[in-house]
Amino acid sequence: MKTIIISKVVETSRVKKSAQPINALIVVDVQNCFINGNLSLSKSPAGQDGAEVIPIINNLIRTIPFDVIVYTQDWHPWNHISFFENLHFRRQYLAGDQNQTIKMFDKVTYLGPKYKMEQVLWPTHCIQETEDAALHKDLDVISSSSRVIHIRKGIDPDIDSYSAFADNYGVRKTELHDKLKERNVTQVFIAGLATDYCVTSTALDAFDLNYITYVVKDASRGVTLSTIKSQLKKLKQHGVHIITKNSVDLIGDILS
Ligand SMILES: [Zn+2]
């Protein structure tokens, strides 16, 4: 098994704990819905094109010998709590005036049915088994092997899940942490969609689970410029390394 030797750009006290890191690339939600489907990033305020991450991520997969590659998918049932169109199912759980006018992309507070939580109301997206939820056809998806992990999230109708590790309430864990531990992964490189939501949440959880965590900024695209900026700042303050694709290349170069 090849491992990536740490370059100067990533030397920190946390890194030094492991002389021979085991590296995973986590490809977050590179799905049709966020690229040209129901929740296309190009129609969101930042106007970014999610498709732009595909050649960058493909290049990382082809040129860097990651020990593990993870592909995540938003994978919702039709009655999911995050869909604006399903608001009428849960109006009785809204905090405040239940007859208030609520628009798509508004953030509401639900007092139930399971937990009190804030929820952004997205258009219906990534419904299980639909073309909208499929990984984009141009993404290099390595065929199944012990190197490859597929994670589907947001399956519970009543709670959203931005992170690939756990739902937004931290209650239901996915199998990702166990699968990374089985493979002795020590470092994760996170890229994909969307920077300010699922990439950020996945990175925060990865760091808190003691992985040395990198977000590959230019291999990710987001929803809103202001939150992309604030979330990257938050990640950095938390201890996540924000790097560019060229930094990963540089780490890879040391191998050859
Ligand atoms: Zn979703």
Coordinates of N, CA and C in Angstrom, one line a residue, residues 176-185 211:
L176 N -19.1 5.7 7.7 CA -17.8 6.2 7.2 C -16.6 6.1 8.2
H177 N -16.9 6.5 9.4 CA -15.8 6.5 10.4 C -15.3 5.1 10.6
D178 N -16.2 4.2 10.8 CA -15.8 2.7 11.0 C -15.0 2.2 9.8
K179 N -15.4 2.6 8.6 CA -14.7 2.1 7.4 C -13.4 2.7 7.2
L180 N -13.2 4.0 7.6 CA -11.9 4.6 7.5 C -11.0 4.0 8.6
K181 N -11.5 3.7 9.8 CA -10.7 3.1 10.8 C -10.2 1.7 10.4
E182 N -11.1 1.0 9.8 CA -10.8 -0.4 9.4 C -9.6 -0.3 8.5
R183 N -9.5 0.8 7.7 CA -8.4 0.9 6.7 C -7.2 1.7 7.3
N184 N -7.3 2.0 8.6 CA -6.2 2.8 9.3 C -5.9 4.2 8.7
V185 N -7.0 4.8 8.1 CA -6.8 6.1 7.5 C -6.4 7.1 8.6
Y211 N -9.0 12.9 12.5 CA -8.3 12.8 11.2 C -7.6 14.1 11.0

